[in-house]
Coordinates of C-alpha atoms in Angstrom, one line a residue:
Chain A
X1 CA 5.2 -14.0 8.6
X2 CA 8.2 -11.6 9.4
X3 CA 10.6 -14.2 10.6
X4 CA 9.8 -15.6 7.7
X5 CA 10.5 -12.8 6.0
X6 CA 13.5 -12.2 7.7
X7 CA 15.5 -15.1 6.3
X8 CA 13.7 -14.0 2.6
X9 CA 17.2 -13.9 0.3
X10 CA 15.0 -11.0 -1.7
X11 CA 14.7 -9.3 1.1
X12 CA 18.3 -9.5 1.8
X13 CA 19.0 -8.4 -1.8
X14 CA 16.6 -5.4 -1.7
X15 CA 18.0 -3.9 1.6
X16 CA 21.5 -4.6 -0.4
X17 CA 20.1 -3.1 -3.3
X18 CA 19.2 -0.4 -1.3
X19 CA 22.8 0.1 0.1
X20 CA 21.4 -0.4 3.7
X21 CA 24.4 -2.2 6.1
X22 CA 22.0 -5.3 7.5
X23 CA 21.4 -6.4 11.2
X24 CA 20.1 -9.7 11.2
X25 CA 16.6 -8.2 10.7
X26 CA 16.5 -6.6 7.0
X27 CA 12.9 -6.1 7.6
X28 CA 13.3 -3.4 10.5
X29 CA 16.4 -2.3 8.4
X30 CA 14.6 -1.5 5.4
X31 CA 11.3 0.0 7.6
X32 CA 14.2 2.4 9.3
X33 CA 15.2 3.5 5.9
X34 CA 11.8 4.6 4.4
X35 CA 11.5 6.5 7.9
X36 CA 14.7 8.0 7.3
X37 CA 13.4 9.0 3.4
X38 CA 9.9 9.9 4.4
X39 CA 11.1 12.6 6.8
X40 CA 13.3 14.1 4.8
X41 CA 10.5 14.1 2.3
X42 CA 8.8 15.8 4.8
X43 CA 11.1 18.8 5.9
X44 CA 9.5 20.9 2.8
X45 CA 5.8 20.1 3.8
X46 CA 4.7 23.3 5.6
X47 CA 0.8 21.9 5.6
X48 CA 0.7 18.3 6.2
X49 CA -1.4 18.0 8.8
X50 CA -3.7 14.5 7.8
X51 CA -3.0 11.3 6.9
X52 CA -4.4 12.0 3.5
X53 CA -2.3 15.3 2.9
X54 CA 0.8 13.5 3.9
X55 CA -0.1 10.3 1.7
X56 CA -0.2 13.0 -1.2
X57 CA 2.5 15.0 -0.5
X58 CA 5.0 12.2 -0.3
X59 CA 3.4 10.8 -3.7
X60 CA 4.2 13.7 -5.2
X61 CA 8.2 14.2 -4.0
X62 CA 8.7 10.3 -5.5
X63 CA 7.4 11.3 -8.8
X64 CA 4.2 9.9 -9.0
X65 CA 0.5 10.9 -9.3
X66 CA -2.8 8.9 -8.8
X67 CA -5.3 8.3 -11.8
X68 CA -8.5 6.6 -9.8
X69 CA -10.4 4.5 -12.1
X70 CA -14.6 4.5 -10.8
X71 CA -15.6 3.0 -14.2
X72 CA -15.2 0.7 -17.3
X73 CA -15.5 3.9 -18.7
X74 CA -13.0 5.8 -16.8
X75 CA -10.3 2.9 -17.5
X76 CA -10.9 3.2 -21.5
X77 CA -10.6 7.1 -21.0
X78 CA -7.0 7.0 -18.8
X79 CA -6.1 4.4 -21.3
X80 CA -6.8 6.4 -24.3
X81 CA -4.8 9.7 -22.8
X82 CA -1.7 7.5 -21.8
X83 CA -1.8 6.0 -25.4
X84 CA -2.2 9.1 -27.1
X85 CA 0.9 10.6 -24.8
X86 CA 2.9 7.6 -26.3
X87 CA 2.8 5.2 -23.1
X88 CA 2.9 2.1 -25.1
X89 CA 3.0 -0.2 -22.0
X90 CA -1.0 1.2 -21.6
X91 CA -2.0 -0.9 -24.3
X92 CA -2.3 -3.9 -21.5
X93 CA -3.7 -2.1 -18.9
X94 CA -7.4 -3.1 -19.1
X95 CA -5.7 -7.1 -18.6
X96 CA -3.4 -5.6 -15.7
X97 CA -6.1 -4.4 -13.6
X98 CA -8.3 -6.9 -12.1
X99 CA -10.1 -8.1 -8.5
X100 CA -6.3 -9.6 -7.4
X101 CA -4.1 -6.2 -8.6
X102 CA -6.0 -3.3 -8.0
X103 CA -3.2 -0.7 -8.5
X104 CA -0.2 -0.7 -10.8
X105 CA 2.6 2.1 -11.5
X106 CA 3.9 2.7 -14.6
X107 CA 7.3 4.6 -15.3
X108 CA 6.7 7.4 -18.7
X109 CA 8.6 6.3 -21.2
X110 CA 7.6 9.3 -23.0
X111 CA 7.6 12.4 -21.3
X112 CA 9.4 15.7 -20.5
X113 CA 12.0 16.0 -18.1
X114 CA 9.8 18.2 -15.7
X115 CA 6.7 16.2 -16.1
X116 CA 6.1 13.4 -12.9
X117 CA 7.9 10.4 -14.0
X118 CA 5.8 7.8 -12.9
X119 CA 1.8 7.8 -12.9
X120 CA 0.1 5.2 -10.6
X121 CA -3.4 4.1 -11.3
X122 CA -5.6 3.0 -8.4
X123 CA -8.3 0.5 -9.3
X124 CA -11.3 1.8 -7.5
X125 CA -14.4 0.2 -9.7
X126 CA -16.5 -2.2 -7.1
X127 CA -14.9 -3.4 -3.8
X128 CA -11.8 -2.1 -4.7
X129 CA -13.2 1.6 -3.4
X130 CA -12.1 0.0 -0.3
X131 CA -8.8 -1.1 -0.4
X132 CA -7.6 2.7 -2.9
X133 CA -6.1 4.6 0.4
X134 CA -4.5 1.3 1.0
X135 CA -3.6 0.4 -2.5
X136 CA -2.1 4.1 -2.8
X137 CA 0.3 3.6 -0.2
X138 CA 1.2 0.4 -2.1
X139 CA 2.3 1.8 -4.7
X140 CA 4.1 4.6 -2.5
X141 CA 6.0 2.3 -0.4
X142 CA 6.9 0.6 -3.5
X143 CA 8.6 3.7 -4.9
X144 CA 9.9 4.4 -1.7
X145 CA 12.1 1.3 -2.2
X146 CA 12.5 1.4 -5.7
X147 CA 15.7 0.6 -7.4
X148 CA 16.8 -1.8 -10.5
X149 CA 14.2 -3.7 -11.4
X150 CA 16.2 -6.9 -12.5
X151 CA 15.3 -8.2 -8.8
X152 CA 11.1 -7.9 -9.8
X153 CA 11.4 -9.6 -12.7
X154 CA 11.9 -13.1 -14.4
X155 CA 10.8 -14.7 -11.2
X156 CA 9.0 -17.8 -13.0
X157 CA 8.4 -20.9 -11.4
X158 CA 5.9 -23.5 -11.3
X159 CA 5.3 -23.7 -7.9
X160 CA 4.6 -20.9 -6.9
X161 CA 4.5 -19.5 -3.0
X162 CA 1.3 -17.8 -1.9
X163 CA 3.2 -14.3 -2.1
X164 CA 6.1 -12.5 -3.6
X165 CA 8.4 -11.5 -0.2
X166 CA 8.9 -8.1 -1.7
X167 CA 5.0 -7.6 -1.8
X168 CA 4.7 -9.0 2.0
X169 CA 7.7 -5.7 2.3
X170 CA 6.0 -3.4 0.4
X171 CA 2.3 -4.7 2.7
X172 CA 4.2 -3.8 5.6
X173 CA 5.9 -0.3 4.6
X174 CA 2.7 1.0 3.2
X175 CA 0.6 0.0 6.7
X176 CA 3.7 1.7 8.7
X177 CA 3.2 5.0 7.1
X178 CA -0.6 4.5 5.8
X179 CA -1.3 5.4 9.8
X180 CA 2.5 6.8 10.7
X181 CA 2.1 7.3 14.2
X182 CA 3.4 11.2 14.2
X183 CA -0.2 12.3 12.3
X184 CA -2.2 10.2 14.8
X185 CA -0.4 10.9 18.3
X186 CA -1.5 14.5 18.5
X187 CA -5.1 13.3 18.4
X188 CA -4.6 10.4 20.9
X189 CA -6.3 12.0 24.3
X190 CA -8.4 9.7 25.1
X191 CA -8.4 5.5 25.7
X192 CA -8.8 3.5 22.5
X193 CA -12.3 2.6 21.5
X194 CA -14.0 1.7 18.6
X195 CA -15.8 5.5 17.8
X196 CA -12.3 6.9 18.4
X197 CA -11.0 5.0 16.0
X198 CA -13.8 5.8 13.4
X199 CA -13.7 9.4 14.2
X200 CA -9.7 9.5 13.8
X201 CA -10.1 7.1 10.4
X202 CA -13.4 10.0 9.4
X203 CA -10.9 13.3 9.9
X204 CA -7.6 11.7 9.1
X205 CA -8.6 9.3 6.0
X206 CA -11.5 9.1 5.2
X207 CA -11.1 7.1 2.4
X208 CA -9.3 4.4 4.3
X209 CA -11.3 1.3 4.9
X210 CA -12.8 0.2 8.2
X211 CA -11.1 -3.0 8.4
X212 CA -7.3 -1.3 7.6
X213 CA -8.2 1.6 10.2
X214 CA -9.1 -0.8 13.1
X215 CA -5.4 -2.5 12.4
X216 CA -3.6 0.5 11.4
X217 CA -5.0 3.0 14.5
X218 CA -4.2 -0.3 16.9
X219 CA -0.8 -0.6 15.7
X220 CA 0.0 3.1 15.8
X221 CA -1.7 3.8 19.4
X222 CA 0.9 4.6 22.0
X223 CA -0.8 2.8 24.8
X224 CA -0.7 -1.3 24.4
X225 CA -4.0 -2.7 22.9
X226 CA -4.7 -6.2 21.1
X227 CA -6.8 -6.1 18.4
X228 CA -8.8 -9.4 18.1
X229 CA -10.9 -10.7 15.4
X230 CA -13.0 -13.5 16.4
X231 CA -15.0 -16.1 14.8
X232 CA -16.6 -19.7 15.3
X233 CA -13.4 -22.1 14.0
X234 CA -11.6 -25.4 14.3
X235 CA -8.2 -25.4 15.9
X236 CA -5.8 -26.9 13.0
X237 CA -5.2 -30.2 14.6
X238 CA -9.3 -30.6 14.5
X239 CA -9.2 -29.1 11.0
X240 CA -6.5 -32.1 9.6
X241 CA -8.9 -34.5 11.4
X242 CA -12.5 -33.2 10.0
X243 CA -10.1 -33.5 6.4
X244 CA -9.5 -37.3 7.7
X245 CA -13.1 -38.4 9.2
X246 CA -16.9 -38.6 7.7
X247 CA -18.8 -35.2 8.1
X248 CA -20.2 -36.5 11.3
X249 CA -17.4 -36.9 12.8
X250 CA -16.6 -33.2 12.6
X251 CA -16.0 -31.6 15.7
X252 CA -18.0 -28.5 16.6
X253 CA -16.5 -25.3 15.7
X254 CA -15.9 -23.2 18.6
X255 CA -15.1 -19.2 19.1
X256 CA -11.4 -18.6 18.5
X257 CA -9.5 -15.5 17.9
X258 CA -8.8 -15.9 14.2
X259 CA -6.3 -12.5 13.7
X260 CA -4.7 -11.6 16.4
X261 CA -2.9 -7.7 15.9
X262 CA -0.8 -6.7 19.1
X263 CA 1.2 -3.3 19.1
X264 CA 4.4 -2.5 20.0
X265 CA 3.6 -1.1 23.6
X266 CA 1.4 -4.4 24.1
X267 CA 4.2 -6.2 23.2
X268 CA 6.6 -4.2 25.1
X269 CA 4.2 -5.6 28.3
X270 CA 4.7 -9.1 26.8
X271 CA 1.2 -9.3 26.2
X272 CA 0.2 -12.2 24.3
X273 CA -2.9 -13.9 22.4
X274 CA -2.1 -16.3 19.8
X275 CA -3.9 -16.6 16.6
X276 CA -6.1 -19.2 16.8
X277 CA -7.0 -19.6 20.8
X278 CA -10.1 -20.4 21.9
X279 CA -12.3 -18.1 23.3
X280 CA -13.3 -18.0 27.2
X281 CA -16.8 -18.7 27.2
X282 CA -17.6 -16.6 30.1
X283 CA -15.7 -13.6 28.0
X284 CA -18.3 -11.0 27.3
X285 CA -17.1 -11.3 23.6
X286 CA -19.4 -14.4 23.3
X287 CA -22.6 -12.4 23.9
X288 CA -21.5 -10.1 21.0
X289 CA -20.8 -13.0 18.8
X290 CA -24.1 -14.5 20.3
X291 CA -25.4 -11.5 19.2
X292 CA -27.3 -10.8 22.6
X293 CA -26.1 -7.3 21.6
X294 CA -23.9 -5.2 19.3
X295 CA -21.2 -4.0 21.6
X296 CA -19.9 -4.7 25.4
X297 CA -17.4 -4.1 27.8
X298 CA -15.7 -5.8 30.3
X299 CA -13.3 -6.0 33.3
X300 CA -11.8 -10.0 32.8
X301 CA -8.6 -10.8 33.2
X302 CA -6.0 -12.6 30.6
X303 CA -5.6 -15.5 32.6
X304 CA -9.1 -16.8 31.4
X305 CA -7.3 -17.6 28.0
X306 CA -6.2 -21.5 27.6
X307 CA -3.9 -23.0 24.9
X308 CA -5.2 -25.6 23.9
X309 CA -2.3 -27.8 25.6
X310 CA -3.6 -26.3 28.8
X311 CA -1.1 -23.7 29.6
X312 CA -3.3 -20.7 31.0
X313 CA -2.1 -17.0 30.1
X314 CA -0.3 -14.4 33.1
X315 CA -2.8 -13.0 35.7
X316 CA -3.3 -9.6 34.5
X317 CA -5.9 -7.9 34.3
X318 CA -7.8 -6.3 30.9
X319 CA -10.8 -4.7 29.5
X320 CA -12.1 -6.0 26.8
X321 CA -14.1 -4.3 24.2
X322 CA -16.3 -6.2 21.7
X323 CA -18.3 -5.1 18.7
X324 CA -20.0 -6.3 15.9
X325 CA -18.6 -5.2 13.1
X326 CA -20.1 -6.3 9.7
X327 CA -21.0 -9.5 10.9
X328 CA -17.9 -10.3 12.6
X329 CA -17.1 -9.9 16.5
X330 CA -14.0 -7.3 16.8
X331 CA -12.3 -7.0 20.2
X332 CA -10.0 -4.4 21.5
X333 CA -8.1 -5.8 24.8
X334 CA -6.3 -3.3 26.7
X335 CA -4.2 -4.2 29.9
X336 CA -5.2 -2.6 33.1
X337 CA -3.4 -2.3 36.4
X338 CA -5.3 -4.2 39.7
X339 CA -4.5 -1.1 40.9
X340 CA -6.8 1.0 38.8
Chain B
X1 CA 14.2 31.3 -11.5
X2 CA 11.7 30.8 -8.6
X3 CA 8.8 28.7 -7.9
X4 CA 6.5 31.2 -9.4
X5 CA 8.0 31.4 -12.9
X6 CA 8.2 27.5 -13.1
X7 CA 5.0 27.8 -12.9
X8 CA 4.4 30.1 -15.0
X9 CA 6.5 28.4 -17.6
X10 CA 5.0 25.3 -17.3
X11 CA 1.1 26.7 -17.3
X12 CA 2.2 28.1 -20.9
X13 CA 3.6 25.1 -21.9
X14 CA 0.3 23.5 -21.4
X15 CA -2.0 26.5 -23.0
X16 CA -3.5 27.5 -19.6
X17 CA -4.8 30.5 -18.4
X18 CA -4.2 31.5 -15.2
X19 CA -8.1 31.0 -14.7
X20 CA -8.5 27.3 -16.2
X21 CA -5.3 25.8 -13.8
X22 CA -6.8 28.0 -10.9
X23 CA -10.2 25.8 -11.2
X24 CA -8.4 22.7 -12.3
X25 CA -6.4 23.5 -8.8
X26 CA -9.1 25.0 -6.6
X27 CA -7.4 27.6 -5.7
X28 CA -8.4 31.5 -6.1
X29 CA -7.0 33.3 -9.7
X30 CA -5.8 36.2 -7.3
X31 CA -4.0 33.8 -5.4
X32 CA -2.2 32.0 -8.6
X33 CA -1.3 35.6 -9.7
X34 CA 0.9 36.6 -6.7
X35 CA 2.2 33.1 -6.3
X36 CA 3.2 33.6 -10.4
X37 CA 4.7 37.5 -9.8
X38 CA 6.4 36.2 -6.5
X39 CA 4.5 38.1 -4.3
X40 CA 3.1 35.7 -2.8
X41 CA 4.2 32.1 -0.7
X42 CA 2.6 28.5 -1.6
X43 CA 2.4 26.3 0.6
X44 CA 2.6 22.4 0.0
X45 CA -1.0 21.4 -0.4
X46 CA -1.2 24.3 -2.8
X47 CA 1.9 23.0 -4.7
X48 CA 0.5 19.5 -5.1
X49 CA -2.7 20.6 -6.3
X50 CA -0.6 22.7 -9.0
X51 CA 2.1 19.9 -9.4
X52 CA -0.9 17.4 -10.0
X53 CA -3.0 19.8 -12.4
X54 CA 0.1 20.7 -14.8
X55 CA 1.1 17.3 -14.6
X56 CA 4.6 18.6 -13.4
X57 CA 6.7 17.3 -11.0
X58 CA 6.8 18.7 -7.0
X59 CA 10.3 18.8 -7.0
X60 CA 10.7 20.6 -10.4
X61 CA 8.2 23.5 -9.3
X62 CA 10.2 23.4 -6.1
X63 CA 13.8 23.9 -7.3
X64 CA 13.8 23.2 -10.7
X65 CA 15.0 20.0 -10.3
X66 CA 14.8 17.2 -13.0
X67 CA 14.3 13.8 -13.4
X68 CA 16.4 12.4 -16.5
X69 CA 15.4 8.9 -17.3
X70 CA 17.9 7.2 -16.4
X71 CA 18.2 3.3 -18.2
X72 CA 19.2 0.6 -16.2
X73 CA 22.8 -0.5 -16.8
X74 CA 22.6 -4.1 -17.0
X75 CA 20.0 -5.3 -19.8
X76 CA 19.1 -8.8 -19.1
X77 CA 16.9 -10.3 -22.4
X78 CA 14.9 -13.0 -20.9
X79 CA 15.2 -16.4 -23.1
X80 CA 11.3 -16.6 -23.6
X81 CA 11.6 -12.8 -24.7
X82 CA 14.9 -14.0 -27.1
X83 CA 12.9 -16.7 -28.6
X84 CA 10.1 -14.8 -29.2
X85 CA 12.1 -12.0 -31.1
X86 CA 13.5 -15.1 -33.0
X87 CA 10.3 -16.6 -33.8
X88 CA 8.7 -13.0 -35.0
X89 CA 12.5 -11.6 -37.0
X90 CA 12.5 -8.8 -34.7
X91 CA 15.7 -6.6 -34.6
X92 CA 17.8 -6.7 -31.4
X93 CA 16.2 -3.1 -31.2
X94 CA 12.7 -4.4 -30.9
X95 CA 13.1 -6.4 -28.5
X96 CA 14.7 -4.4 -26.2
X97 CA 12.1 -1.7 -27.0
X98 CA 9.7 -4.5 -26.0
X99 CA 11.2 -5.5 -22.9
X100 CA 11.4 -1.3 -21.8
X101 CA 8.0 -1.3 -22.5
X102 CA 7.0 -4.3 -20.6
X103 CA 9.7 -3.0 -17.2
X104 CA 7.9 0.4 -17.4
X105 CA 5.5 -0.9 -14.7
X106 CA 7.7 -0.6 -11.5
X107 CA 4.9 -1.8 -9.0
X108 CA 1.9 -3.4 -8.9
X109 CA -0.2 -4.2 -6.1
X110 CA -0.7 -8.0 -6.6
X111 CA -1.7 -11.0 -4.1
X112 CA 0.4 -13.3 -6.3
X113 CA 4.3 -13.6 -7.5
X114 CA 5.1 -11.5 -10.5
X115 CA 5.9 -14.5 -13.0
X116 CA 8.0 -13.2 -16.3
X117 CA 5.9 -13.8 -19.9
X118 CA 6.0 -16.6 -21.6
X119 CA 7.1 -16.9 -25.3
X120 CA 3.3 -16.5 -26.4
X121 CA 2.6 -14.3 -24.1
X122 CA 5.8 -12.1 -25.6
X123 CA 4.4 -12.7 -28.6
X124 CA 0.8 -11.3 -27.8
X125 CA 2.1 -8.2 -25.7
X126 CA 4.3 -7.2 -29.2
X127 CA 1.2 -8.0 -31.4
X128 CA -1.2 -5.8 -29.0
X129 CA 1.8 -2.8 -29.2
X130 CA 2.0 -2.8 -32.8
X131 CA -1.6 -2.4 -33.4
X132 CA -2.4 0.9 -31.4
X133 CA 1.3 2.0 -32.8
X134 CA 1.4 1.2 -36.3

């Protein structure tokens, strides 16, 4: 997705837009800016100390507050006090919101010089409870880069791609920060597991979902870790076919690792697991999935993993950690030393 | 003028009393009181919470420092917008009202591209305006 990215012309026109000098990689570019903003955002926060706090604090030094919608009722009441302030553009807001856009951020039109001068509201009615810490950051990230809108608009085609490359920015600023390393580090002092992760997503933001914790912790742990979802699955060349053949032709879904999240010091090793491999059956992440129990761990080693062309991972040795996690199998893999 | 009279200033502005914006902040009256008479130091997560119950902006309270709304330069009409000002005799005005109206939401969180309205879509969008503001 970020090569992608990468060669995105909008993304080369925001980080123009935002009078960064480009690399070759905007993307990094742009994510070195916000860093630059967000901690001179920071310098005035004497008592930011969680993930929450700081998600608030920076809110508030780009001009925007949350209004958190729990109710139809709620969303006719925020509506009403906007209106009534002579917001005009909350006239559609009931339409805005919906399963697909669960926050939006409005610039007043009508206010007073000292007053905030944007107000985001975060769409929390239903599932969308889960995604608000999430959504907030959103629309943080999306003020952090803010500038003339002329580039967000008129974009109107009829083919349309699955995402707007600004959004896939915005995703990726907002899961950078959402768990910025610098509020998790001092509470690393112990290996990655599961309950660490729950107890740093329970004190740090606890209104963060379980899913975007398990990523966002991974991603921001200093020690390398792959975070593995896994679940029964074609590989695509199997998938074209079953699209070609009669239903009983279908080959057997097997256990792949369907989203594959490595970190930087994992990466830094050069330890690799790509989306979509298959499995080793004698892995101890098939008695989780087999549900034989809820949660293992394991000594393996990487070079039990196959491509499917055959060519077997590098000899290195790993513990895997497999839970089931809402009726998916989840799998930390941490690289060990032979040594150890 | 310091942090504690922009306070001040803007809790009067609003009709508060030191005891309501204390609730609405969770913080002690005492506290409020010294912070108001400079006698006392807030911290951020105090200032938020006082920033987010007056509805005033962090860095204002901070330094005093405002926001002017500041209009874009370059006003692009889009052509569905044009023909939809055509189509209802709205004044050049309008439809640049409109088209403010409709750019005053600066981010959404969205799985799909942001497509531009259509001419009927203009069309409703001005119709739903003009019937809450009459």
């Amino acid at each position: 997705m970020t090569t992608r990215l990468r060669q995105s012309t909008k993304i080369w026109k925001l980080a123009k837009d935002l009078g960064i000098k480009t690399s070759n990689d905007p993307v990094s570019d742009i994510l070195n800016y916000c860093e630059k903003r967000i901690k001179k955002l920071l310098k005035e926060a004497t008592d930011c100390h969680s993930l929450s706090d700081f998600l608030s604090w920076i809110a508030g030094k780009l001009g925007t507050s949350f209004e958190e919608i729990y109710s139809d009722n709620d969303l006719m009441k925020i509506k009403e006090k906007y209106l009534k302030q002579g917001e005009k553009i909350f006239v559609t807001l009931d339409q805005e919101l919906s399963k697909n856009m669960p926050g939006i951020t409005y610039k007043k039109s009508n206010r007073e010089p000292w007053e905030f001068p944007f107000v985001s509201i975060i769409d929390c009615r239903g599932k969308n409870v889960k995604r608000a810490y999430y959504t907030k950051w959103h629309e943080v990230a999306h003020l952090l880069v803010l500038t003339d809108q002329s580039r967000l608009c008129f974009t109107r085609t009829l083919h349309l791609p699955e995402k707007d490359p600004e959004e896939q920015m915005v995703d990726i600023i907002a899961g950078k920060f959402g768990f910025y390393s610098p509020f998790i580090k001092p509470h690393i002092k112990s290996e990655i597991s599961f309950e660490k992760i729950d107890s740093l997503r329970q004190s740090l933001c606890p209104d963060a979902s379980n899913q975007s914790s398990l990523i966002g912790f991974v991603k921001a742990w200093p020690e390398p870790c792959i975070l593995l979802l896994c679940k029964a699955g074609l590989k695509m060349s199997e998938i074209r076919q079953a699209m070609q053949t009669s239903f009983f032709d279908t080959p057997a879904p097997v256990l792949r690792a369907i989203k594959v999240t490595a970190n930087e010091a994992a990466k830094e090793m050069n330890i690799k697991i790509f989306k979509n491999m298959r499995v080793p059956e004698r892995s101890i992440i098939y008695d989780v999935h087999n549900c034989i129990t809820d949660y293992a761990e394991a000594f393996e080693d990487l070079s039990w993993w196959k491509t499917s062309d055959g060519i077997i991972l590098s000899k290195c040795k790993i513990l895997v950690k497999a839970k089931s996690y809402w009726g998916d199998t989840h799998v930390l893999i941490i690289p060990k030393s032979y040594n150890s | 003028m310091t942090t504690g009279d922009r306070i001040r200033e803007i809790r009067e502005k609003r009709g508060l009393t030191q005891e309501k914006l204390a609730k609405m902040a969770h913080i002690s009256k005492g506290f409020l009181c010294d912070v108001e008479n400079n006698k006392r130091n807030i911290g951020s997560k105090g200032i938020l919470s006082i920033a987010n119950s007056l509805g005033a902006s962090v860095d204002y309270l901070l330094s005093g420092e405002v926001k002017e709304n500041i209009e874009n330069e370059q006003i692009i009409i889009p052509p569905d917008l044009s023909q939809a000002a055509e189509d209802m005799n709205l004044s050049y005005s309008d439809a640049l009202d409109l088209l403010k109206t409709f750019n005053s939401a600066v981010a959404r969180r969205s799985n799909k591209y942001r497509k531009s309205l259509t001419v009927d879509e203009w069309k409703k969008f001005y119709a739903a305006i003009k019937e809450v503001f009459k």
